[in-house]
Coordinates of C-alpha atoms in Angstrom, one line a residue:
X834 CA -6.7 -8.4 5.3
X835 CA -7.4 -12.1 4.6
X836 CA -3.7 -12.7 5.6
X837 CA -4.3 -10.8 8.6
X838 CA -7.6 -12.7 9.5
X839 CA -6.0 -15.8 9.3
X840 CA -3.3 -15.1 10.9
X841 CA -4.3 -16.1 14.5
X842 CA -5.7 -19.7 13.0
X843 CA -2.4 -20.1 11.1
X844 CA -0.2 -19.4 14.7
X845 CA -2.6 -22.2 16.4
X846 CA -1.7 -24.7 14.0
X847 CA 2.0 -24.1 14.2
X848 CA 2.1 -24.6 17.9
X849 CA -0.3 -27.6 18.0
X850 CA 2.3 -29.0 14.9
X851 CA 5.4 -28.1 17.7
X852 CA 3.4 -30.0 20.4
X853 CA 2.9 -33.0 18.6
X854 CA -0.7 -32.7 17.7
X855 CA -2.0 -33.3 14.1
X856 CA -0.5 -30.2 11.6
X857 CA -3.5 -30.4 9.5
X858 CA -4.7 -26.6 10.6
X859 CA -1.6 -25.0 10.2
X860 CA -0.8 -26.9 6.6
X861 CA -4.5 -25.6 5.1
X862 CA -4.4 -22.2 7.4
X863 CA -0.3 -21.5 5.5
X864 CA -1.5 -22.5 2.1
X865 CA -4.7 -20.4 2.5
X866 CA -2.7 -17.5 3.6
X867 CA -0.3 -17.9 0.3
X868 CA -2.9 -18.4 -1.8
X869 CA -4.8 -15.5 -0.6
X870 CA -2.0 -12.7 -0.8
X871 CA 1.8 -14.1 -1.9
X872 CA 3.5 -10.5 -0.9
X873 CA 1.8 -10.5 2.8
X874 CA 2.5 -14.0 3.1
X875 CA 6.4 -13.5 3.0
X876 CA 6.3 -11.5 5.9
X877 CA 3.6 -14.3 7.5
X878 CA 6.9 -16.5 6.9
X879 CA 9.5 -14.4 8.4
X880 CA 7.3 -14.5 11.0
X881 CA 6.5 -18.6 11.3
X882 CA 10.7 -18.9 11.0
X883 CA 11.3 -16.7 13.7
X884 CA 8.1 -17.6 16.1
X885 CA 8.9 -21.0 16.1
X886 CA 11.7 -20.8 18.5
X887 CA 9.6 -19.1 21.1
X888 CA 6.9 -21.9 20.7
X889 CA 9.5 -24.4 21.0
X890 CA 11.7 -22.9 23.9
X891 CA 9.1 -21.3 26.1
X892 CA 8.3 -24.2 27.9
X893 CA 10.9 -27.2 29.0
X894 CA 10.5 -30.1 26.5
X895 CA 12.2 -33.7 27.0
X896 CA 14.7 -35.8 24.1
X897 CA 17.6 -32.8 24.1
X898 CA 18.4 -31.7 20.6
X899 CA 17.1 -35.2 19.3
X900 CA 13.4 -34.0 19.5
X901 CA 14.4 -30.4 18.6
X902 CA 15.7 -31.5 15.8
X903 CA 12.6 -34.0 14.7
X904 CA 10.1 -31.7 15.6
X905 CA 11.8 -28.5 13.6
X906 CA 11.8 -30.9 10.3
X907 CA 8.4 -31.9 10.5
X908 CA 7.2 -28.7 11.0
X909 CA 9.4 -27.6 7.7
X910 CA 7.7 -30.2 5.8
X911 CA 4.6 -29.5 6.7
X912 CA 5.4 -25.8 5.7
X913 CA 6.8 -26.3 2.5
X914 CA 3.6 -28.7 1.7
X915 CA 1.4 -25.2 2.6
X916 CA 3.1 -23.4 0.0
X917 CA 3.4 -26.4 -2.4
X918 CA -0.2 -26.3 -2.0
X919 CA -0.2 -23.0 -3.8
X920 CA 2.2 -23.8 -5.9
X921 CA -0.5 -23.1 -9.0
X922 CA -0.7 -19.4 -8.4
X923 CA 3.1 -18.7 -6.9
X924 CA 5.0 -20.4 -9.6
X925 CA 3.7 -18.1 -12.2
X926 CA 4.2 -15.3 -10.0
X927 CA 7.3 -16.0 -9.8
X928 CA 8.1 -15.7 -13.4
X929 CA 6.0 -12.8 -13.5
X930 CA 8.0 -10.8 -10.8
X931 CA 11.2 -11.6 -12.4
X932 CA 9.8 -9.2 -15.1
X933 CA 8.4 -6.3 -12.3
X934 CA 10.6 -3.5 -10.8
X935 CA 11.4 -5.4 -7.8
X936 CA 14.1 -7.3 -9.4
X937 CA 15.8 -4.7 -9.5
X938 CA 15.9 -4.6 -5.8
X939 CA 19.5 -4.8 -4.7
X940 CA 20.4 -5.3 -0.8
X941 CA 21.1 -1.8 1.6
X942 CA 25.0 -1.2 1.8
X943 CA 24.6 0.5 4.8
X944 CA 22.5 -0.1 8.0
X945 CA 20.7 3.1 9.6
X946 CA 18.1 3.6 12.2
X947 CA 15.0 5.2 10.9
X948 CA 13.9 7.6 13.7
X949 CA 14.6 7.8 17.5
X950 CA 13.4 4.4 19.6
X951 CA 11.0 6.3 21.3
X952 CA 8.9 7.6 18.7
X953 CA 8.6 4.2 17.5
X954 CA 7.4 2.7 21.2
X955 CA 5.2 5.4 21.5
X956 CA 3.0 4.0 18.3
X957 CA 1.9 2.0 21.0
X958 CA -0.3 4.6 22.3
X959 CA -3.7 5.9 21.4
X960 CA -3.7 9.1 19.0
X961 CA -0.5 8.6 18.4
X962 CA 0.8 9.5 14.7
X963 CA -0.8 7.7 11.7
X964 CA 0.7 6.7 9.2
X965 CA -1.2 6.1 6.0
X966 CA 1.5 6.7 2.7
X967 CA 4.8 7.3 4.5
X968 CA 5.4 7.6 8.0
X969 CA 5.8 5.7 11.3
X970 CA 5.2 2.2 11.9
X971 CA 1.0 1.6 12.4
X972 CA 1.4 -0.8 15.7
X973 CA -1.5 1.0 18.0
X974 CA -3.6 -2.1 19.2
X975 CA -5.2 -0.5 22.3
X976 CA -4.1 1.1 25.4
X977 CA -4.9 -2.3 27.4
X978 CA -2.3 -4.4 25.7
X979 CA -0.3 -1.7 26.6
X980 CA -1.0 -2.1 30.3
X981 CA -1.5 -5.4 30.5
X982 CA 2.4 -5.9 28.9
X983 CA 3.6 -3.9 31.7
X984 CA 1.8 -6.6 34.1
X985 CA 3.3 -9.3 32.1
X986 CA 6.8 -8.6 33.5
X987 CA 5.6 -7.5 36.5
X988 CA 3.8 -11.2 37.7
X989 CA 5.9 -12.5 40.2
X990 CA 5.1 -16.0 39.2
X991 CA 6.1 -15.6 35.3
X992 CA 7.7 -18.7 33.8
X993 CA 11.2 -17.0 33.2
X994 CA 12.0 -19.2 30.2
X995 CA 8.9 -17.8 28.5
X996 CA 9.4 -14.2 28.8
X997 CA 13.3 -15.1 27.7
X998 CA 12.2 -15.8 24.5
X999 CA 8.9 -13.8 24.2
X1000 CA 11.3 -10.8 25.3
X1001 CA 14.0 -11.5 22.4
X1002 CA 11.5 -11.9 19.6
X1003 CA 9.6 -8.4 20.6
X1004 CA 13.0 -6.9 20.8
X1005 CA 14.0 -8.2 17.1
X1006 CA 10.5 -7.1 16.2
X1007 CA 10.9 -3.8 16.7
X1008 CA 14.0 -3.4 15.5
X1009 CA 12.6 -5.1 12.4
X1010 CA 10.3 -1.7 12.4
X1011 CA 13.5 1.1 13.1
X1012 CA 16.5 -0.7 11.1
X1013 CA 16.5 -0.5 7.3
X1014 CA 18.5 -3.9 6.5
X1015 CA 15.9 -5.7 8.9
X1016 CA 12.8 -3.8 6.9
X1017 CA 14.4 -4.7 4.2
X1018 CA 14.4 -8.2 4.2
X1019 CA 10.3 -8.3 5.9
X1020 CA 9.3 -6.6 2.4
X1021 CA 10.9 -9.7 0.8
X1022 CA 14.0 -8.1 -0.1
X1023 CA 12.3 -5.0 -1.2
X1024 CA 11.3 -1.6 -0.2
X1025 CA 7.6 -0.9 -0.3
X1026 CA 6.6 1.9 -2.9
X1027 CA 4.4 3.7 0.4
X1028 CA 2.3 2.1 3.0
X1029 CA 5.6 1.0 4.7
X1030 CA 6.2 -1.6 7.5
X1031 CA 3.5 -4.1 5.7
X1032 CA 4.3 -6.5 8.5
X1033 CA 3.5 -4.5 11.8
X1034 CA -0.2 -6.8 12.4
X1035 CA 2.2 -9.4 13.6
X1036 CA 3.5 -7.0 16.2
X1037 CA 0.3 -6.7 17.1
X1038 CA -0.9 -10.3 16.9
X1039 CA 2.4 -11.1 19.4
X1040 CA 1.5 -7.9 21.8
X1041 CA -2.1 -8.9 21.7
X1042 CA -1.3 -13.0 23.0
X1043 CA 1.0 -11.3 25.7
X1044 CA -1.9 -9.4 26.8
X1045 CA -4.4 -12.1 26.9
X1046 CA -2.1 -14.4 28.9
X1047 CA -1.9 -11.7 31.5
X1048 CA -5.7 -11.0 31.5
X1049 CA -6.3 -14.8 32.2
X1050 CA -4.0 -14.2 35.4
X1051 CA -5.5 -10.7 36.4
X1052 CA -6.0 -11.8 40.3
X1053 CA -2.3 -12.4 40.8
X1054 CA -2.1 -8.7 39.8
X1055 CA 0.0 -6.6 42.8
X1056 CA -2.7 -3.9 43.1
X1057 CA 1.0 -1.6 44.4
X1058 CA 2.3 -2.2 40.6
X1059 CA -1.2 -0.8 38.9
X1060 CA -0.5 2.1 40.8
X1061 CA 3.1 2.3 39.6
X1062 CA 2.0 2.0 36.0
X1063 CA -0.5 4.8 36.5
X1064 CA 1.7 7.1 38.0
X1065 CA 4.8 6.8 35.9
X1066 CA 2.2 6.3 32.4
X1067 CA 0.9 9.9 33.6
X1068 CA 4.7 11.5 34.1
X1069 CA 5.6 9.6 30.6
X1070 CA 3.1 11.5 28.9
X1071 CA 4.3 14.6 30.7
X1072 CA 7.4 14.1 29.3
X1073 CA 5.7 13.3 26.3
X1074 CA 4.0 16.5 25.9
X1075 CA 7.4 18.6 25.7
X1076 CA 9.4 15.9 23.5
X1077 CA 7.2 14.5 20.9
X1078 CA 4.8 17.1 20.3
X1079 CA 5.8 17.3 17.0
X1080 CA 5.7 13.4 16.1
X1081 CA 2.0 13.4 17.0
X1082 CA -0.7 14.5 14.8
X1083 CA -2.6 16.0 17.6
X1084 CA -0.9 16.7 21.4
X1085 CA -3.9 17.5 23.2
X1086 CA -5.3 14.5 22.3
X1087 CA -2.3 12.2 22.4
X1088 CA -1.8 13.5 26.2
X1089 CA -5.6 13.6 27.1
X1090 CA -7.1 11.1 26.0
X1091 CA -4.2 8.8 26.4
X1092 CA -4.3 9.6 30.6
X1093 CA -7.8 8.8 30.0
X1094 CA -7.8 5.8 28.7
X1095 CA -4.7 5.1 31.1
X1096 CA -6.7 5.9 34.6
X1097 CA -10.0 3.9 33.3
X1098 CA -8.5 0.6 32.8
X1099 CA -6.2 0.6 35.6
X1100 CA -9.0 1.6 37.5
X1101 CA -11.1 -1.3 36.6
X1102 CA -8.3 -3.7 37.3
X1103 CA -7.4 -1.7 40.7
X1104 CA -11.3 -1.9 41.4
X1105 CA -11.5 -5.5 40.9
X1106 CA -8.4 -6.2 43.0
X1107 CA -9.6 -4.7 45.9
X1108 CA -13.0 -7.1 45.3
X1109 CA -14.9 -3.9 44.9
X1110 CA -16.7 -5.5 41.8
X1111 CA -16.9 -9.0 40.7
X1112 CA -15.2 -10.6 38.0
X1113 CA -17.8 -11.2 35.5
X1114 CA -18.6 -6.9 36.4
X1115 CA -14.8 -6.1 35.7
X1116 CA -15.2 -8.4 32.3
X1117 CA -18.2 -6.9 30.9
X1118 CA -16.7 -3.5 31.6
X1119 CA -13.0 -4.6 30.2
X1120 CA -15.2 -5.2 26.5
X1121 CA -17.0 -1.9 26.6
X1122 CA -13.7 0.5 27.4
X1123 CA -11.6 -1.8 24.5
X1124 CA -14.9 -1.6 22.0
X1125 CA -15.1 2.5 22.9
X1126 CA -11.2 3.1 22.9
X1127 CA -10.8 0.8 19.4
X1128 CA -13.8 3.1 17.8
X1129 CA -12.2 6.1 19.2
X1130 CA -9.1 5.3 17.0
X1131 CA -10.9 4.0 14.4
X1132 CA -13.1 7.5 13.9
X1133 CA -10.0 9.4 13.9
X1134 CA -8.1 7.4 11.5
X1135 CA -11.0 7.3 9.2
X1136 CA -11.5 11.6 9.5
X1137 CA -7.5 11.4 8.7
X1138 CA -7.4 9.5 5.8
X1139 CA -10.4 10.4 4.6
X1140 CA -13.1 8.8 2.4
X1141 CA -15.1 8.4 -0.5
X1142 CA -18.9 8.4 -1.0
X1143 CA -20.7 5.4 -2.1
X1144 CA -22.7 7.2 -4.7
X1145 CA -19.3 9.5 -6.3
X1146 CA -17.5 5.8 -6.1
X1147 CA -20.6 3.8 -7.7
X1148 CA -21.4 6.9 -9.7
X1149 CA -22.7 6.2 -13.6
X1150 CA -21.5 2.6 -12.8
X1151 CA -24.6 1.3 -13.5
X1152 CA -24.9 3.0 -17.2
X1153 CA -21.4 2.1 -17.9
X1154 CA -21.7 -1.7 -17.3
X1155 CA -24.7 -1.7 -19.6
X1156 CA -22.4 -0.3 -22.7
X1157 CA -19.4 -2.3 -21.8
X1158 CA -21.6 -5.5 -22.5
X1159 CA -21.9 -4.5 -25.4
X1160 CA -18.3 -4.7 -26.1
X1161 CA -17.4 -8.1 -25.0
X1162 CA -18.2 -10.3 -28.0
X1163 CA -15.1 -8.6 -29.8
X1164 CA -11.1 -9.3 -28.9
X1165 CA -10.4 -5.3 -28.6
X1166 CA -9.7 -2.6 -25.9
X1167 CA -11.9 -0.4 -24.1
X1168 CA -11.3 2.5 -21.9
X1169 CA -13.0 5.1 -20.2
X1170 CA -12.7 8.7 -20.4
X1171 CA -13.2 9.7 -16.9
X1172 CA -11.9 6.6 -15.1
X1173 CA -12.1 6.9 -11.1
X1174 CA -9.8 4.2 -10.2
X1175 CA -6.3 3.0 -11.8
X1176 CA -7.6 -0.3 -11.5
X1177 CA -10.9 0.0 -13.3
X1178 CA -10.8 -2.6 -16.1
X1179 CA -10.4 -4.7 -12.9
X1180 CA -13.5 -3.1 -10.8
X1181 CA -15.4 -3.3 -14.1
X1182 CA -14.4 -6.1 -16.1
X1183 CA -13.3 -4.9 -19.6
X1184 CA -9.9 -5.1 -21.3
X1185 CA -8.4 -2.0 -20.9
X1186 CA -4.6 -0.9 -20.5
X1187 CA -5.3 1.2 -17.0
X1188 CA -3.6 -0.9 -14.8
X1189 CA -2.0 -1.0 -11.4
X1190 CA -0.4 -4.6 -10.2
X1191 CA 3.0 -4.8 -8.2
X1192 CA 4.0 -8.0 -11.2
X1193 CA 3.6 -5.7 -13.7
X1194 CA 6.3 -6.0 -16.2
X1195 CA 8.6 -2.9 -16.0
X1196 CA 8.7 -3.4 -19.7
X1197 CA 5.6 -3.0 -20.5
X1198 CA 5.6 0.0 -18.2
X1199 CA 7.9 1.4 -19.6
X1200 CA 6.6 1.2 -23.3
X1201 CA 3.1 2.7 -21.7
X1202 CA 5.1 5.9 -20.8
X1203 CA 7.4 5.8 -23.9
X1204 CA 4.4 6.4 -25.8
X1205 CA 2.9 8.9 -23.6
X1206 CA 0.8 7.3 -20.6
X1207 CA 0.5 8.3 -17.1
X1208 CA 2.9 5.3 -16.6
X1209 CA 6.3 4.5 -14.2
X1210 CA 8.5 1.8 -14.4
X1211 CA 8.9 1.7 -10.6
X1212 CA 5.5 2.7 -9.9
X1213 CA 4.0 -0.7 -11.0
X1214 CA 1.2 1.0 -13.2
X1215 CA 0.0 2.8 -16.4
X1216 CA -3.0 4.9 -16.4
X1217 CA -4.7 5.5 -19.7
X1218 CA -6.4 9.2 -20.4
X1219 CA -7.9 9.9 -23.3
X1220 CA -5.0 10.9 -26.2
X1221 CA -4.0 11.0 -29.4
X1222 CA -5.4 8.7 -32.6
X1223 CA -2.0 7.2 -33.3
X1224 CA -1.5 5.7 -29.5
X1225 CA -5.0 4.4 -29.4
X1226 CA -4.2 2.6 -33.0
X1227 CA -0.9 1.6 -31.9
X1228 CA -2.4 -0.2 -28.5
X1229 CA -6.0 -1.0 -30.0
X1230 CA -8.6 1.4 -27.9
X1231 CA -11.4 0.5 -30.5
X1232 CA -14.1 1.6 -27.9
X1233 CA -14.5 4.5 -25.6
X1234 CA -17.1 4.8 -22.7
X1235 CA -17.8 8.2 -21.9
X1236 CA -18.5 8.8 -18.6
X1237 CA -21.1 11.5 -18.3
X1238 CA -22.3 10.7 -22.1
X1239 CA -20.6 13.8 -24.2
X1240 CA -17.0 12.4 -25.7
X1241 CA -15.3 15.5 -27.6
X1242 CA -13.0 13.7 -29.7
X1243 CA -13.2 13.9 -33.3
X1244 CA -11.6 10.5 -33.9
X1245 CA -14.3 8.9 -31.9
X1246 CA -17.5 8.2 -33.8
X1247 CA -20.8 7.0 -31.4
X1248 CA -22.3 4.1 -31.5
X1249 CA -25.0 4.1 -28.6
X1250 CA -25.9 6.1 -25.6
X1251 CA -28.3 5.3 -22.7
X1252 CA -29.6 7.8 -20.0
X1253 CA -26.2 8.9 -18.4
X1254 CA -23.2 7.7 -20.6
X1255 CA -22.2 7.1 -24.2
X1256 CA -20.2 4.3 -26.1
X1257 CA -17.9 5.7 -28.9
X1258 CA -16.1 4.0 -31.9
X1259 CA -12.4 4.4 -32.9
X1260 CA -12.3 5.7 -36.7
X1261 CA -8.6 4.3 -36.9
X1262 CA -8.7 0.9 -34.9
X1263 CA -6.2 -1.8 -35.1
X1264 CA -6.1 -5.5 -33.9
X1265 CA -4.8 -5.9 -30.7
X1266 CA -2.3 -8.2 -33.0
X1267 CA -0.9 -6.7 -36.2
X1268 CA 2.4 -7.9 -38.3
X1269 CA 4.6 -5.3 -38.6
X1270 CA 8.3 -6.3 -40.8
X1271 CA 11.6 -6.9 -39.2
X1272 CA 12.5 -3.4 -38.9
X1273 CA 10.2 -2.7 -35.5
X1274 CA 13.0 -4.6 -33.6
X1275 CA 14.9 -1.2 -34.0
X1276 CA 12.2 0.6 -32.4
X1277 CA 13.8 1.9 -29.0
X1278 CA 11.6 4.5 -27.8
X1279 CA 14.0 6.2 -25.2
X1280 CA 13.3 9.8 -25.8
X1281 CA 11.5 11.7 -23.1
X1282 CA 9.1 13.0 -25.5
X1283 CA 6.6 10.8 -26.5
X1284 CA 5.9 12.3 -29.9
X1285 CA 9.6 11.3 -30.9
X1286 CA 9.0 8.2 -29.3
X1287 CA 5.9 7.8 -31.8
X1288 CA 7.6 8.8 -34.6
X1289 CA 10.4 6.2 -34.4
X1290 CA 7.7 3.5 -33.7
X1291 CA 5.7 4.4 -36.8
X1292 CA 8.7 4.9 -38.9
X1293 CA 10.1 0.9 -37.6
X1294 CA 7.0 -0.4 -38.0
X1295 CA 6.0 0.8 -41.8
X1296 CA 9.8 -0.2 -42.9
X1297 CA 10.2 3.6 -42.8
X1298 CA 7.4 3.7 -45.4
X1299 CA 5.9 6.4 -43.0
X1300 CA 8.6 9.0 -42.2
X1301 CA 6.2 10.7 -38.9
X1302 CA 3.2 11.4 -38.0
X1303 CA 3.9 14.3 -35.5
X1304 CA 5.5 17.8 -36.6
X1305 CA 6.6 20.4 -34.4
X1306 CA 3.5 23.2 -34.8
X1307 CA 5.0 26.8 -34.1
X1308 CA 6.9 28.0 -30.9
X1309 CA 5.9 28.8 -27.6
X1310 CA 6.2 32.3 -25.6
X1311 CA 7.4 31.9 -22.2
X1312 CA 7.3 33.7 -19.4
X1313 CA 8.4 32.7 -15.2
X1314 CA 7.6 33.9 -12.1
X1315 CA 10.5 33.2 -10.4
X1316 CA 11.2 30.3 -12.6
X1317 CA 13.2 30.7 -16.0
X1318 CA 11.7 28.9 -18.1
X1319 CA 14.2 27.8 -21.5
X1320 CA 13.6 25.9 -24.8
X1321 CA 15.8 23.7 -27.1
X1322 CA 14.5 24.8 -30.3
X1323 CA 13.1 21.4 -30.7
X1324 CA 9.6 21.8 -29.0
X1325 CA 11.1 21.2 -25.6
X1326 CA 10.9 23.4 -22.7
X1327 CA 12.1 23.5 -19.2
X1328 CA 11.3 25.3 -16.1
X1329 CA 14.2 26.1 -13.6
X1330 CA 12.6 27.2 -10.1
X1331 CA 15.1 29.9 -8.9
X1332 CA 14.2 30.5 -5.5
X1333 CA 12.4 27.2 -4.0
X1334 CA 11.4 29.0 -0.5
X1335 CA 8.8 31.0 -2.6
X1336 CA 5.9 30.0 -5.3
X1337 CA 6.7 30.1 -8.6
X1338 CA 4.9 29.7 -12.2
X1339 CA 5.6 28.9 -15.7
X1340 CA 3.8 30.0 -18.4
X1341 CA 3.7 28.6 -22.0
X1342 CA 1.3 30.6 -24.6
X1343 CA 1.3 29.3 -27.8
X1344 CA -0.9 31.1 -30.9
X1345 CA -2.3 28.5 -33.4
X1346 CA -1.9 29.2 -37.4
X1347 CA -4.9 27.1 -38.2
X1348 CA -7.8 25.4 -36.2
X1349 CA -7.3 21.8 -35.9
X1350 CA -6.0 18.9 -33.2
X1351 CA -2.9 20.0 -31.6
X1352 CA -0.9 17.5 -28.4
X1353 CA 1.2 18.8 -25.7
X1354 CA 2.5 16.2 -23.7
X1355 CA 3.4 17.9 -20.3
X1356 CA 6.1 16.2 -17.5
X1357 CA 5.4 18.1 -14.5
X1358 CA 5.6 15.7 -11.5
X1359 CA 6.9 18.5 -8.8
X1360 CA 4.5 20.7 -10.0
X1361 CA 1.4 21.6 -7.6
X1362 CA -1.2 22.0 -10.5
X1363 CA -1.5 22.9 -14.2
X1364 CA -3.8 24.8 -15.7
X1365 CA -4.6 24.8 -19.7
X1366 CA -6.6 27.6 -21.2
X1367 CA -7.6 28.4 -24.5
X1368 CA -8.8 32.0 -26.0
X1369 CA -10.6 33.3 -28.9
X1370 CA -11.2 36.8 -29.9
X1371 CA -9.8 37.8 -26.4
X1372 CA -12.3 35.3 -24.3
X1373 CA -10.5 32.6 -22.0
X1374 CA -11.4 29.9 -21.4
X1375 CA -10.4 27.2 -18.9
X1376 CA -10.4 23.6 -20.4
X1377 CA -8.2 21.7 -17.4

């Protein structure tokens, strides 16, 4: 959001630096923007390389291809000095992404569209479809700048050179937000693990400075073309209601309250053409319909997506802290039991491995999930829940915070409590260093059960000294409903969903010899929800 907010400052500079006038706001604007977020930046880039053109070309300039020329290198050194200026955070990015999952990018081999033209155009509109984790482009910026690009081509007295270019670079953009190669390439060579089409805001920032240049020229408005607009916007959405029903999240309020929103501002402008009310009346009244439409859409996006409460999100935060300062003095990991967030060593400052960073090494990813994390290579994040002794060792969780105070782990010892939560004590710790003999480097850990993986790792790293640490406890009963459900013999099982138009359940029992710690690592990703229960003398209980 700092990219976006400095976005408009950025676009000032540049065209002050193509008319000749000192660069210095675009050079500190650039290098702010880089410094502030390297990922949005690239698309703030894209967008610089092909902007400039339209600053260049939209209005006639003297000295031929000369001053073209001139002009275009100073404003590339003056952009590569706003990078260089940043050069202290993006050149170890750099070697850090060379590590992450999106080197292993590789370029589209085909070129597609995405979805019909028009259900991308109609974004544009209000309550149109919202896309949060996957979806349709997000560029709804108000039915005004709608309405007021419409005008735009409409004004008889347009400077045709302008609209030329302003025309090809909207055209590109939106085919930037439809073609896969184009989408590609804004993402820096890269498709986006959800939230797609990062770089609509400068859609939006370009629709937006098409609309203000044809509010500043409202009176030469042709009060015969706002009626135009009005009629064929109401027949659109007429159309609209049979053909895209089902690529809006609500039709009754995409077609109501978008003719709404139509009829009141082409009625102020129609109202102020005739000289039924002043200008400084029309103005006034212009804020208050964009400041009610924008909260409108900003309501229903927010009931969408849906929130969190400031007490659940800050909940036994307070208490926490308070433990975990008393953890800092040593070089040793700390987690939580409960964590809310899969960046909370971030959100609360203590060295933990619960991590979610788009330069995170796909290595060290990887490892996390060999091992028995919630972790993915491609994912860009390992999330640590509480597990077994030999994978705290092995990755040096020394202390454990329990959320709500109660920790029932045996290998954890406590150390202090306060009113809500409680700090515990590994009984097996290691150093977050420890020398291990030449044999680890044949530690591979590629088996998709993590207790193998753990086995190999202990036997590398005790010269085979240690033969395992985990045995294979007893067999499972299994049982589908529609689902077979088949083992290997080796402690691994496998459900086969037979008819995938219908639910289906597996179901594992297993009856323990002796009471004592047993681990079931469990790979379900497609599954819906799973459910552990324990019994004793015929009671059931649920535990997760």
């Amino acid at each position: 959001m700092d990219v976006v907010a400095l976005l408009p400052l950025c676009m000032l500079g540049l065209r002050r630096a193509v008319d000749g006038e000192r660069a210095t706001l675009y050079t500190v604007s650039l290098a702010l923007i880089v410094f502030a977020n390297y990922y949005i930046a690239i698309m703030v880039c894209i967008f610089i390389m092909v902007y400039y053109p339209v600053l260049y070309f939209e209005k006639k300039r003297s000295g031929g291809i000369k001053a073209f020329l001139i002009t275009t290198a100073r404003t590339v050194c003056y952009s590569l000095l706003g990078v260089a200026m940043s050069a202290v955070l993006l050149l170890p990015t750099y070697f850090s992404m060379k590590n992450a999952s999106v080197a292993d990018s590789t370029f589209p081999d085909s070129i597609f569209f995405y979805k019909d033209a028009i259900e991308v155009v109609n974004q544009l509109l209000p309550s149109a479809k919202l896309s949060y984790l996957e979806g349709l482009p997000n560029v709804y910026c108000g039915m005004a700048a709608v309405i007021l690009l419409v005008l735009y081509y409409a004004n008889r007295e347009k400077n045709l050179r302008e609209v030329l270019v302003n025309t090809l670079l909207l055209v590109f953009l939106f085919f930037s937000l439809n073609v896969n190669v184009l989408d590609y390439i804004w993402h820096g060579m890269h498709y986006p693990n959800q939230l797609p089409f990062r770089y609509s805001f400068v859609v939006c920032f370009l629709l937006l400075g098409l609309a203000y240049k044809t509010f500043r020229q409202i009176d030469k408005v042709d009060t015969k073309i706002l009626g135009a607009i009005l009629g064929a916007g109401i027949l659109y959405y007429l159309i609209a209601q049979k053909q895209l029903k089902d690529v809006v999240d609500d039709s009754n309020a995409f077609i109501y309250c978008g003719i709404a929103w139509l009829s009141l501002f082409v009625l102020l402008f129609l109202f102020y053409r005739k000289g039924w009310i002043r200008f400084r009346a029309m103005k006034y009244a212009f804020i208050i319909l964009v400041i009610a439409e924008m909260s409108v859409g900003t309501i229903a996006a927010v009931e969408k997506v849906g929130t969190t409460t400031r007490s659940a999100y800050n909940e036994n935060v307070a208490s926490m802290a308070a433990l975990l300062d008393e953890t800092r003095g040593e070089f040793a990991r700390t987690e939580i039991d409960d964590a809310l967030t899969i960046n909370e060593p971030a959100r609360l400052h203590y060295m933990g491995l619960t991590q979610f960073a788009s330069s995170m090494s796909t290595r060290t990813s990887g490892f996390m999930k060999a091992v028995g994390l919630e972790a993915e290579p491609g994912a860009n994040r390992s999330v640590y829940r509480p597990t077994d002794p030999v994978t705290n060792a092995i990755l040096n969780v020394k202390y454990m915070i329990s959320k709500y105070g109660d920790l029932d782990d045996p290998d954890f010892e406590p150390v202090t409590a306060n009113e809500a939560s409680g700090l515990y004590e590994s009984k097996y710790p290691l150093s977050v260093g420890y020398m291990t003999p030449d044999s680890i480097y044949s530690y591979w850990g590629t088996s998709a059960n993590p207790f193998e993986n753990l086995n190999e790792y202990v036997l590398c790293a005790t010269n085979e000294q240690c033969k395992s640490v985990f045995r294979q406890a007893g067999t499972f009963e299994t049982a589908g409903n529609n689902a077979t459900v088949t083992g290997d013999g080796y402690g691994n099982y496998q459900a086969q969903v037979q008819n995938t138009d219908e639910t289906s359940n597996a179901y594992l029992t297993f009856a323990a010899d002796t009471t004592q710690k047993y681990y079931l690592f469990v790979d379900a990703s497609a599954a819906e929800s799973i459910t552990v229960e324990k019994s004793q003398r015929g009671d059931i209980e649920d535990i997760d």
